[in-house]
Coordinates of C-alpha atoms in Angstrom, one line a residue:
Chain A
X1 CA -3.7 26.5 16.8
X2 CA -6.5 24.3 15.5
X3 CA -6.3 20.7 14.6
X4 CA -6.5 18.7 11.3
X5 CA -8.8 15.7 11.0
X6 CA -6.1 13.2 11.7
X7 CA -5.1 15.0 14.9
X8 CA -8.7 15.0 16.1
X9 CA -9.1 11.3 15.2
X10 CA -5.9 10.4 16.9
X11 CA -6.7 12.5 20.0
X12 CA -9.8 10.5 20.5
X13 CA -7.7 7.2 20.4
X14 CA -4.9 8.0 22.8
X15 CA -4.3 9.2 26.4
X16 CA -6.2 12.4 27.0
X17 CA -3.1 14.2 28.1
X18 CA -1.1 13.1 25.0
X19 CA 0.1 15.8 22.6
X20 CA -0.9 15.0 19.0
X21 CA 1.3 17.4 17.1
X22 CA 3.1 16.2 13.9
X23 CA 6.1 14.1 14.9
X24 CA 4.8 13.2 18.3
X25 CA 4.8 9.4 19.1
X26 CA 1.6 8.3 20.6
X27 CA 0.0 5.0 21.7
X28 CA -2.9 4.6 19.3
X29 CA -5.9 2.6 20.4
X30 CA -7.0 0.4 17.5
X31 CA -10.8 -0.2 17.2
X32 CA -10.5 -3.1 14.7
X33 CA -7.5 -5.4 14.0
X34 CA -7.5 -7.7 10.9
X35 CA -5.2 -9.9 8.8
X36 CA -5.8 -11.5 5.5
X37 CA -4.4 -14.4 3.5
X38 CA -1.3 -12.4 2.5
X39 CA 0.5 -12.0 5.8
X40 CA -2.1 -13.8 7.9
X41 CA -0.1 -16.9 8.5
X42 CA 2.9 -14.8 9.4
X43 CA 0.8 -12.9 11.9
X44 CA -0.3 -16.2 13.5
X45 CA 3.3 -17.4 13.5
X46 CA 4.6 -14.2 15.2
X47 CA 1.7 -14.3 17.7
X48 CA 2.4 -17.9 18.7
X49 CA 6.2 -17.2 19.0
X50 CA 5.7 -14.2 21.3
X51 CA 2.4 -14.9 23.1
X52 CA 1.9 -18.7 22.9
X53 CA -1.7 -19.6 23.4
X54 CA -2.7 -16.4 25.2
X55 CA -6.0 -15.0 24.0
X56 CA -6.2 -11.9 21.7
X57 CA -7.2 -8.6 23.4
X58 CA -10.8 -8.8 22.0
X59 CA -11.9 -11.4 19.5
X60 CA -15.0 -9.4 18.7
X61 CA -12.7 -6.6 17.3
X62 CA -10.4 -9.0 15.5
X63 CA -11.0 -10.5 12.1
X64 CA -9.5 -12.4 9.2
X65 CA -10.4 -11.5 5.7
X66 CA -9.2 -13.8 2.9
X67 CA -9.3 -11.8 -0.3
X68 CA -6.2 -12.2 -2.4
X69 CA -5.8 -15.8 -3.4
X70 CA -9.5 -16.6 -3.2
X71 CA -10.1 -19.5 -3.6
X72 CA -6.5 -20.6 -3.3
X73 CA -4.8 -21.5 -6.6
X74 CA -1.9 -23.4 -5.0
X75 CA -1.2 -25.5 -1.9
X76 CA 1.0 -23.1 0.1
X77 CA -1.7 -20.5 0.1
X78 CA -4.4 -23.1 0.9
X79 CA -2.2 -24.2 3.8
X80 CA -1.8 -20.7 5.0
X81 CA -5.5 -20.0 4.9
X82 CA -6.3 -23.2 6.7
X83 CA -3.7 -22.4 9.4
X84 CA -5.4 -19.0 9.9
X85 CA -8.9 -20.6 10.0
X86 CA -7.9 -23.2 12.7
X87 CA -6.1 -20.6 14.8
X88 CA -9.1 -18.2 14.4
X89 CA -11.4 -21.0 15.6
X90 CA -9.3 -21.6 18.7
X91 CA -9.3 -17.9 19.4
X92 CA -13.0 -17.3 18.7
X93 CA -12.1 -14.9 15.8
X94 CA -14.5 -14.5 12.9
X95 CA -13.2 -15.3 9.4
X96 CA -14.6 -13.6 6.3
X97 CA -13.5 -16.5 4.1
X98 CA -12.6 -16.8 0.4
X99 CA -16.2 -16.2 -0.7
X100 CA -16.6 -12.7 0.9
X101 CA -14.5 -10.4 -1.2
X102 CA -12.0 -7.6 -0.4
X103 CA -11.6 -7.1 3.3
X104 CA -11.7 -3.3 3.4
X105 CA -14.9 -3.3 1.4
X106 CA -16.5 -6.1 3.4
X107 CA -15.7 -4.1 6.5
X108 CA -17.6 -1.1 5.2
X109 CA -20.6 -3.2 4.0
X110 CA -20.8 -5.3 7.2
X111 CA -20.5 -2.3 9.5
X112 CA -17.2 -3.5 11.1
X113 CA -15.9 0.1 10.8
X114 CA -17.5 3.5 11.4
X115 CA -16.5 7.1 10.8
X116 CA -14.0 8.1 13.4
X117 CA -12.7 4.5 14.0
X118 CA -9.1 3.2 13.7
X119 CA -8.7 0.0 11.7
X120 CA -5.5 -1.9 10.8
X121 CA -4.7 -5.0 8.8
X122 CA -2.1 -6.5 6.4
X123 CA -3.4 -4.6 3.4
X124 CA -1.6 -1.4 2.3
X125 CA -4.9 -0.1 0.8
X126 CA -6.8 -0.2 4.0
X127 CA -6.4 3.6 4.0
X128 CA -9.3 3.6 1.6
X129 CA -11.4 3.6 4.8
X130 CA -10.6 7.4 4.8
X131 CA -13.5 7.6 2.3
X132 CA -15.9 7.0 5.2
X133 CA -13.9 9.1 7.7
X134 CA -12.1 6.2 9.4
X135 CA -8.3 5.8 9.9
X136 CA -7.4 2.6 8.0
X137 CA -3.8 1.5 7.9
X138 CA -1.8 -1.3 6.3
X139 CA 0.8 -2.8 8.6
X140 CA 3.3 -5.7 8.6
X141 CA 2.7 -9.0 10.3
X142 CA 4.7 -8.2 13.4
X143 CA 2.7 -4.9 13.9
X144 CA -0.6 -6.8 13.4
X145 CA 0.4 -9.7 15.8
X146 CA 1.2 -7.0 18.4
X147 CA -2.1 -5.3 17.7
X148 CA -4.1 -8.5 18.0
X149 CA -2.6 -9.0 21.5
X150 CA -2.6 -5.4 22.8
X151 CA -5.3 -3.6 20.9
X152 CA -3.0 -0.7 20.2
X153 CA 0.3 0.3 18.7
X154 CA 2.8 3.2 18.6
X155 CA 2.2 5.7 15.9
X156 CA 4.0 8.9 14.8
X157 CA 1.4 11.7 14.3
X158 CA 1.9 12.6 10.6
X159 CA 1.8 16.1 9.2
X160 CA -1.3 16.9 7.1
X161 CA -1.3 18.4 3.6
X162 CA -4.4 20.0 2.1
X163 CA -5.3 19.4 -1.5
X164 CA -8.2 21.5 -2.8
X165 CA -10.0 20.3 -5.9
X166 CA -11.7 23.2 -7.7
X167 CA -14.3 22.8 -10.4
X168 CA -16.8 20.1 -11.3
X169 CA -16.2 16.7 -12.7
X170 CA -17.9 16.4 -16.1
X171 CA -18.4 13.3 -18.3
X172 CA -16.5 11.4 -19.5
X173 CA -14.3 12.3 -16.5
X174 CA -14.7 10.1 -13.4
X175 CA -13.4 9.9 -9.9
X176 CA -10.5 7.8 -11.2
X177 CA -9.5 10.6 -13.6
X178 CA -9.6 13.1 -10.7
X179 CA -7.5 10.7 -8.7
X180 CA -5.0 10.4 -11.6
X181 CA -4.8 14.2 -11.8
X182 CA -3.8 14.3 -8.1
X183 CA -1.2 11.5 -8.7
X184 CA 0.2 13.4 -11.6
X185 CA 0.6 16.5 -9.5
X186 CA 2.0 14.8 -6.3
X187 CA 4.0 12.0 -7.9
X188 CA 4.9 8.7 -6.2
X189 CA 6.3 10.4 -3.0
X190 CA 4.5 13.8 -3.0
X191 CA 2.6 12.8 0.2
X192 CA 5.4 10.6 1.7
X193 CA 4.6 10.0 5.4
X194 CA 1.7 12.5 5.4
X195 CA -2.0 12.5 5.8
X196 CA -4.0 14.3 3.1
X197 CA -7.3 16.2 3.4
X198 CA -9.1 16.6 0.1
X199 CA -11.3 19.6 0.1
X200 CA -13.4 21.5 -2.5
X201 CA -16.6 21.2 -4.5
X202 CA -15.4 18.3 -6.7
X203 CA -14.7 16.3 -3.5
X204 CA -18.1 17.1 -1.9
X205 CA -19.8 15.9 -5.1
X206 CA -18.2 12.4 -5.0
X207 CA -20.3 9.4 -3.9
X208 CA -18.8 6.7 -1.6
X209 CA -17.5 4.7 -4.5
X210 CA -15.7 7.8 -5.9
X211 CA -14.2 8.7 -2.5
X212 CA -13.0 5.1 -2.2
X213 CA -11.2 5.4 -5.5
X214 CA -9.5 8.5 -4.5
X215 CA -8.6 7.4 -0.9
X216 CA -7.2 4.1 -2.1
X217 CA -4.6 5.7 -4.3
X218 CA -3.1 7.8 -1.5
X219 CA -0.8 4.8 -0.9
X220 CA 0.5 5.4 -4.5
X221 CA 1.2 9.0 -3.6
X222 CA 3.3 7.8 -0.6
X223 CA 0.7 9.0 1.9
X224 CA -0.6 7.3 5.0
X225 CA -4.2 8.3 4.7
X226 CA -6.4 10.6 2.7
X227 CA -9.7 12.0 4.0
X228 CA -12.1 13.4 1.4
X229 CA -13.9 16.0 3.4
X230 CA -17.6 15.4 2.8
X231 CA -20.9 15.0 4.5
X232 CA -19.8 11.6 5.6
X233 CA -17.4 13.1 8.2
X234 CA -18.9 13.7 11.6
X235 CA -18.7 17.4 12.6
X236 CA -16.5 16.5 15.6
X237 CA -13.8 15.3 13.2
X238 CA -13.9 18.1 10.7
X239 CA -10.6 20.1 10.6
X240 CA -10.5 23.4 12.4
X241 CA -10.4 26.5 10.2
X242 CA -7.0 27.5 11.7
X243 CA -5.6 24.0 11.4
X244 CA -1.9 23.8 10.5
X245 CA -1.0 22.2 7.2
X246 CA 2.5 21.4 6.1
X247 CA 1.6 22.2 2.5
X248 CA -1.6 23.4 0.6
X249 CA -2.1 22.9 -3.1
X250 CA -5.0 23.6 -5.4
X251 CA -5.9 21.5 -8.5
X252 CA -8.5 22.8 -10.9
X253 CA -10.4 20.0 -12.7
X254 CA -12.6 22.2 -14.8
X255 CA -10.7 21.2 -18.0
X256 CA -9.8 17.7 -16.8
X257 CA -9.4 15.2 -19.6
X258 CA -9.4 11.4 -19.2
X259 CA -6.0 10.3 -17.8
X260 CA -4.0 7.0 -17.8
X261 CA -1.0 5.9 -15.8
X262 CA 1.6 4.2 -18.0
X263 CA 4.2 1.7 -16.8
X264 CA 6.3 1.6 -14.7
X265 CA 4.4 3.2 -11.9
X266 CA 1.0 4.6 -10.9
X267 CA 2.3 8.2 -10.9
X268 CA 3.4 8.1 -14.5
X269 CA 0.2 9.8 -15.7
X270 CA -0.6 11.0 -19.2
X271 CA -3.7 12.1 -21.1
X272 CA -5.4 9.1 -22.7
X273 CA -5.3 10.9 -26.1
X274 CA -1.5 10.6 -26.1
X275 CA -1.9 6.8 -26.2
X276 CA -5.0 6.6 -28.3
X277 CA -4.8 3.8 -30.9
X278 CA -2.3 1.6 -28.9
X279 CA -3.5 -1.9 -29.4
X280 CA -4.4 -3.8 -26.2
X281 CA -4.8 -7.5 -25.4
X282 CA -6.7 -7.5 -22.1
X283 CA -8.7 -5.5 -19.7
X284 CA -9.1 -5.9 -16.0
X285 CA -12.0 -4.3 -14.1
X286 CA -12.1 -4.4 -10.3
X287 CA -9.8 -4.2 -7.3
X288 CA -10.2 -2.2 -4.1
X289 CA -9.9 1.0 -6.2
X290 CA -12.6 0.5 -8.8
X291 CA -14.5 -2.7 -7.8
X292 CA -17.8 -1.1 -6.7
X293 CA -21.2 -1.5 -8.3
X294 CA -21.1 2.0 -9.6
X295 CA -17.9 1.3 -11.5
X296 CA -19.4 -1.7 -13.3
X297 CA -22.7 0.0 -14.0
X298 CA -20.8 2.7 -15.8
X299 CA -19.1 0.1 -17.9
X300 CA -22.4 -1.6 -18.6
X301 CA -23.9 1.6 -19.8
X302 CA -21.2 1.9 -22.4
X303 CA -21.0 -1.7 -23.7
X304 CA -24.7 -2.5 -23.6
X305 CA -25.8 -4.3 -26.8
X306 CA -22.2 -4.3 -28.1
X307 CA -19.5 -6.9 -28.3
X308 CA -15.9 -6.4 -27.0
X309 CA -13.2 -6.4 -29.6
X310 CA -12.7 -10.1 -30.5
X311 CA -9.0 -10.1 -29.5
X312 CA -9.5 -8.5 -26.1
X313 CA -9.8 -10.8 -23.0
X314 CA -11.6 -8.7 -20.4
X315 CA -12.3 -9.7 -16.8
X316 CA -14.7 -8.4 -14.2
X317 CA -14.0 -8.9 -10.5
X318 CA -16.6 -7.5 -8.1
X319 CA -15.1 -6.2 -4.8
X320 CA -17.5 -8.2 -2.7
X321 CA -20.2 -10.8 -2.6
X322 CA -22.7 -8.0 -2.0
X323 CA -21.5 -6.0 -5.1
X324 CA -21.9 -9.3 -7.0
X325 CA -25.5 -9.5 -5.8
X326 CA -26.2 -6.0 -6.9
X327 CA -24.8 -6.7 -10.3
X328 CA -27.0 -9.8 -10.6
X329 CA -30.2 -8.1 -9.4
X330 CA -29.7 -5.0 -11.6
X331 CA -29.0 -6.8 -14.8
X332 CA -25.6 -5.2 -15.1
X333 CA -24.0 -8.7 -14.8
X334 CA -26.0 -10.0 -17.7
X335 CA -25.1 -6.9 -19.9
X336 CA -21.4 -7.5 -19.1
X337 CA -21.6 -11.2 -19.8
X338 CA -23.4 -10.7 -23.1
X339 CA -20.7 -8.2 -24.2
X340 CA -18.1 -10.9 -23.7
X341 CA -16.6 -10.2 -20.2
X342 CA -15.3 -13.0 -18.0
X343 CA -17.1 -12.7 -14.7
X344 CA -15.1 -13.8 -11.7
X345 CA -15.9 -14.4 -8.0
X346 CA -15.3 -11.4 -5.7
X347 CA -11.8 -10.6 -4.4
X348 CA -8.6 -8.8 -5.3
X349 CA -8.3 -10.6 -8.7
X350 CA -5.2 -9.8 -10.6
X351 CA -3.5 -7.9 -7.8
X352 CA -2.3 -11.2 -6.4
X353 CA 0.4 -12.7 -8.6
X354 CA -0.2 -16.3 -9.4
X355 CA -3.9 -15.8 -9.1
X356 CA -6.5 -14.7 -11.6
X357 CA -5.5 -13.0 -14.9
X358 CA -1.8 -12.7 -15.1
X359 CA -0.3 -10.9 -18.1
X360 CA 2.3 -12.5 -20.4
X361 CA 5.4 -10.9 -22.0
X362 CA 4.4 -8.3 -24.5
X363 CA 0.8 -8.2 -23.4
X364 CA -0.8 -4.8 -23.0
X365 CA -3.5 -4.5 -20.4
X366 CA -5.8 -1.6 -19.5
X367 CA -6.7 -2.0 -15.8
X368 CA -8.8 -0.2 -13.2
X369 CA -6.6 -1.8 -10.5
X370 CA -4.2 0.4 -8.4
X371 CA -0.6 -0.5 -9.2
X372 CA 1.4 -1.2 -12.4
X373 CA 4.9 -1.7 -11.0
X374 CA 7.0 -4.0 -13.2
X375 CA 6.1 -7.6 -12.7
X376 CA 3.1 -6.8 -10.4
X377 CA 0.4 -8.3 -12.6
X378 CA 2.7 -10.5 -14.7
X379 CA 5.3 -10.0 -17.4
X380 CA 3.1 -7.6 -19.5
X381 CA 2.5 -3.9 -19.4
X382 CA -0.3 -2.5 -17.3
X383 CA -2.0 0.9 -18.0
X384 CA -4.2 2.2 -15.2
X385 CA -7.4 4.1 -16.2
X386 CA -11.0 4.7 -15.3
X387 CA -13.7 2.1 -15.9
X388 CA -15.1 4.4 -18.6
X389 CA -11.8 4.5 -20.5
X390 CA -11.3 0.8 -20.0
X391 CA -14.8 0.1 -21.4
X392 CA -14.3 2.1 -24.5
X393 CA -10.8 0.6 -25.0
X394 CA -12.2 -3.0 -24.6
X395 CA -14.8 -2.3 -27.3
X396 CA -12.3 -0.8 -29.8
X397 CA -9.4 -3.1 -28.9
X398 CA -7.1 -0.2 -28.5
X399 CA -6.6 2.6 -25.9
X400 CA -9.5 4.9 -26.6
X401 CA -10.5 8.3 -25.5
X402 CA -14.0 7.9 -24.1
X403 CA -16.8 9.7 -25.9
X404 CA -19.8 11.4 -24.4
X405 CA -23.0 10.0 -25.7
X406 CA -25.8 12.5 -26.1
Chain B
X1 CA 22.9 -3.6 24.0
X2 CA 23.0 -3.8 20.3
X3 CA 25.8 -1.7 18.6
X4 CA 24.8 1.9 17.6
X5 CA 27.7 2.2 15.3
X6 CA 28.3 -0.3 12.5
X7 CA 30.7 -0.7 9.6
X8 CA 30.0 -2.7 6.5
X9 CA 30.5 -3.2 2.8
X10 CA 28.2 -1.1 0.7
X11 CA 25.9 -2.0 -2.2
X12 CA 24.7 1.1 -4.1
X13 CA 21.4 0.3 -5.9
X14 CA 21.7 2.1 -9.3
X15 CA 19.7 1.8 -12.5
X16 CA 21.5 0.8 -15.7
X17 CA 21.8 4.5 -16.5
X18 CA 23.8 5.0 -13.3
X19 CA 21.1 6.9 -11.4
X20 CA 20.4 5.9 -7.8
X21 CA 17.2 3.8 -7.9
X22 CA 14.1 5.7 -6.6
X23 CA 10.7 4.2 -5.7
X24 CA 11.9 0.7 -5.2
X25 CA 8.6 -1.0 -4.3
X26 CA 7.9 -4.0 -2.2
X27 CA 7.2 -6.2 -5.3
X28 CA 10.7 -5.4 -6.6
X29 CA 12.1 -6.3 -3.1
X30 CA 10.1 -9.4 -2.5
X31 CA 7.7 -10.3 -5.2
X32 CA 4.2 -11.3 -4.4
X33 CA 4.7 -14.8 -5.9
X34 CA 6.7 -15.7 -2.8
X35 CA 4.3 -14.4 -0.2
X36 CA 3.3 -17.9 0.9
X37 CA 6.7 -18.2 2.6
X38 CA 6.4 -17.7 6.4
X39 CA 9.9 -18.7 7.6
X40 CA 12.2 -15.8 7.7
X41 CA 15.2 -18.0 7.1
X42 CA 13.8 -19.0 3.7
X43 CA 13.2 -15.5 2.4
X44 CA 16.8 -14.5 1.7
X45 CA 17.2 -15.9 -1.8
X46 CA 14.3 -13.8 -3.2
X47 CA 15.6 -10.4 -2.0
X48 CA 15.6 -7.8 -4.9
X49 CA 15.1 -10.6 -7.4
X50 CA 12.4 -8.5 -9.2
X51 CA 14.6 -5.4 -9.4
X52 CA 16.1 -4.9 -12.8
X53 CA 19.8 -5.4 -12.8
X54 CA 19.9 -6.7 -9.2
X55 CA 18.3 -10.1 -9.7
X56 CA 21.4 -11.9 -8.3
X57 CA 21.8 -9.6 -5.3
X58 CA 21.0 -12.4 -2.8
X59 CA 23.8 -14.5 -4.1
X60 CA 26.3 -11.6 -3.9
X61 CA 25.4 -10.2 -0.6
X62 CA 27.2 -11.2 2.6
X63 CA 26.1 -10.8 6.3
X64 CA 27.0 -7.4 7.6
X65 CA 26.6 -5.6 4.2
X66 CA 24.9 -2.3 3.8
X67 CA 22.4 -1.2 1.1
X68 CA 22.1 2.3 -0.3
X69 CA 19.1 3.5 -2.4
X70 CA 17.3 6.7 -3.5
X71 CA 13.9 8.1 -2.4
X72 CA 10.8 6.2 -1.3
X73 CA 12.6 2.9 -0.8
X74 CA 10.0 0.2 0.1
X75 CA 7.0 2.0 -1.5
X76 CA 3.9 -0.1 -2.0
X77 CA 2.5 -3.0 0.0
X78 CA 2.6 -3.7 3.7
X79 CA 4.3 -7.1 3.4
X80 CA 6.8 -7.8 6.2
X81 CA 8.7 -10.1 4.0
X82 CA 10.2 -7.1 2.1
X83 CA 12.0 -6.4 5.4
X84 CA 12.5 -9.9 6.6
X85 CA 14.3 -11.0 3.5
X86 CA 17.1 -8.6 4.4
X87 CA 17.2 -10.0 8.0
X88 CA 17.6 -13.4 6.4
X89 CA 20.6 -12.2 4.5
X90 CA 22.1 -10.5 7.5
X91 CA 22.0 -7.0 5.9
X92 CA 23.2 -4.6 8.7
X93 CA 21.4 -1.4 7.6
X94 CA 19.7 0.3 4.6
X95 CA 20.6 3.9 3.9
X96 CA 18.2 5.9 1.6
X97 CA 17.1 9.4 0.7
X98 CA 13.7 8.4 2.1
X99 CA 11.5 5.3 2.9
X100 CA 8.0 4.3 2.2
X101 CA 5.9 4.9 5.4
X102 CA 4.7 1.3 6.0
X103 CA 8.1 -0.1 5.1
X104 CA 9.8 2.2 7.6
X105 CA 7.4 1.0 10.4
X106 CA 8.0 -2.7 9.5
X107 CA 11.7 -2.2 9.6
X108 CA 11.7 -0.3 12.8
X109 CA 9.4 -2.9 14.5
X110 CA 11.6 -5.8 13.5
X111 CA 14.8 -4.0 14.5
X112 CA 16.3 -3.6 11.0
X113 CA 18.3 -0.4 11.0
X114 CA 17.1 2.2 8.4
X115 CA 19.1 5.3 8.0
X116 CA 17.3 8.3 6.4
X117 CA 19.8 10.5 4.5
X118 CA 18.1 13.7 3.1
X119 CA 20.2 15.0 0.3
X120 CA 21.7 11.7 -0.5
X121 CA 20.8 12.0 -4.2
X122 CA 23.0 15.0 -4.6
X123 CA 26.1 13.3 -3.2
X124 CA 25.3 9.7 -4.5
X125 CA 28.1 9.9 -7.0
X126 CA 30.6 9.8 -4.1
X127 CA 29.5 6.3 -3.3
X128 CA 30.4 3.0 -5.0
X129 CA 29.5 -0.5 -4.3
X130 CA 32.3 -2.1 -2.3
X131 CA 33.0 1.1 -0.3
X132 CA 33.4 0.5 3.4
X133 CA 30.9 2.7 5.3
X134 CA 30.5 3.4 9.0
X135 CA 27.2 4.8 10.2
X136 CA 26.3 6.0 13.7
X137 CA 22.6 5.5 14.5
X138 CA 22.7 8.0 17.4
X139 CA 24.3 10.9 15.6
X140 CA 23.6 10.1 11.9
X141 CA 27.3 10.5 11.1
X142 CA 28.3 8.5 8.1
X143 CA 31.9 7.9 7.0
X144 CA 33.0 6.5 3.6
X145 CA 36.2 4.5 3.5
X146 CA 37.4 6.0 6.7
X147 CA 37.9 9.5 5.4
X148 CA 34.9 11.2 3.8
X149 CA 32.2 12.4 6.2
X150 CA 28.5 12.8 5.5
X151 CA 25.5 13.7 7.7
X152 CA 22.4 11.5 7.7
X153 CA 19.5 11.6 10.2
X154 CA 20.0 10.0 13.6
X155 CA 17.4 7.4 14.7
X156 CA 14.3 8.8 16.2
X157 CA 13.7 8.1 19.9
X158 CA 11.2 5.3 19.3
X159 CA 13.3 3.7 16.6
X160 CA 16.3 3.6 18.9
X161 CA 14.3 2.2 21.7
X162 CA 12.8 -0.6 19.6
X163 CA 16.2 -1.3 18.1
X164 CA 17.7 -1.7 21.5
X165 CA 14.8 -3.8 22.8
X166 CA 15.3 -6.1 19.7
X167 CA 11.8 -5.8 18.2
X168 CA 8.3 -4.4 18.8
X169 CA 7.2 -7.3 21.0
X170 CA 10.1 -6.9 23.5
X171 CA 9.6 -3.1 23.3
X172 CA 5.9 -3.5 24.1
X173 CA 6.7 -5.7 27.1
X174 CA 9.3 -3.2 28.4
X175 CA 7.0 -0.2 28.0
X176 CA 3.7 -1.6 29.2
X177 CA 5.0 -4.4 31.5

């Protein structure tokens, strides 16, 4: 029997004689180990408690990335970040500080991770690294403290499900709409404890930003990791033709219409047209799911020369400092600013409660972020949609089905 | 050796409509506004305080109690606090139809017993908060009020080994020396 991609990747990171069939427990070598400002201080605390002043396994493969409360908006988080900084200094570990942006995206841009690598940290959306063919995984602070010290951890080899996307994405459809279509089909636990391989022409046509959008939402499907099978995957990792899948499903996106996830969870997906006309108060553009340059460029193309609806407060949070630089150099930033957007420094933005852009009771927000669980972004109601749907909605001041301009 | 069979008072997490709660995510268990807390002993009061209808759980729970929920318990983020807050309260085990993958790891690594009970949703009406439930981690046998028997999944090998070692750190030392 052949092997799936996760089996091949795991086989290259464990003892040569180890079996990597689904359900097997293996010791997995971890190429890169990270922590961020959420969980980071707890990692340090666990590390000190169990290992004292002992050095980490390899400081050149260990990093901190501060991305959530950046810069800190209260003293406890400022304290936690400073505690991590000082400990990192004592260990010779590099810190990507509050100016850098979202850790997973920084890792891609800075070349900290490559196709075929294993990468862990205290961020449940690290699995978006599947977009470039790496195994990224969010873990708790005990797991990460252990990984800092040992450079590996135990892992149960997951079964793989195959999702084939047929058809071609057509405007105004975006990678986010394709992702929402998969969420609609799988639900919040349709991939529970599984790896996913995404196959098909619609997947091969996605750029890196689009693959990141899809891979980041595998967490919301209950999955461990999703690999969009594309040219980015080295041939040595491509699944065998006779690989064994626990389930195979096909989704045809030929007739895909713009979709939106309503409260109370990201899998509560409906066509945008069912909600068209619902008045909104705010828009959030960014997060690890839709915080790339391409996402903001798509918005700029729609709002150029126009003003947002006067009652809509709309915020742009680039994923990283490098994305911010691209926005500046290309003129996209200026277009968004002139349309009325609030432009924030890079980071996770509204995903961290208590930080930038919370919603109040009764507030309706359209967001390109990744979760809309009750209370996550505040007391209001969050609707998750593509940057294109969010842009049209921000202009009209109500949930709007995007139009295709000739 | 830690006990592999425990008995405790049950809390059945139901929605207002009476259904077993599914997809309880880590922001409902331990909201991100408390994530600056690093001391496990201080995490207890916030357990489930963002879960509608269960905001006062931490005040009602007693050490040794058991929790029961539906599918995908612990969905969402990787925060360890969503596990540690139950350690702080002395919760003896969580029984659910299924668990979020990262949550499951975090619980196993810290020695918090999770009992996966496929089919729980179909028999959930048999359970009430206040029931006294005995669960055997090695066999998966579950007994309600001393009479009614159910079958959940036993612990996996690695889960039992980490549970007996105490946590991932002790397990790692035992396995790799």
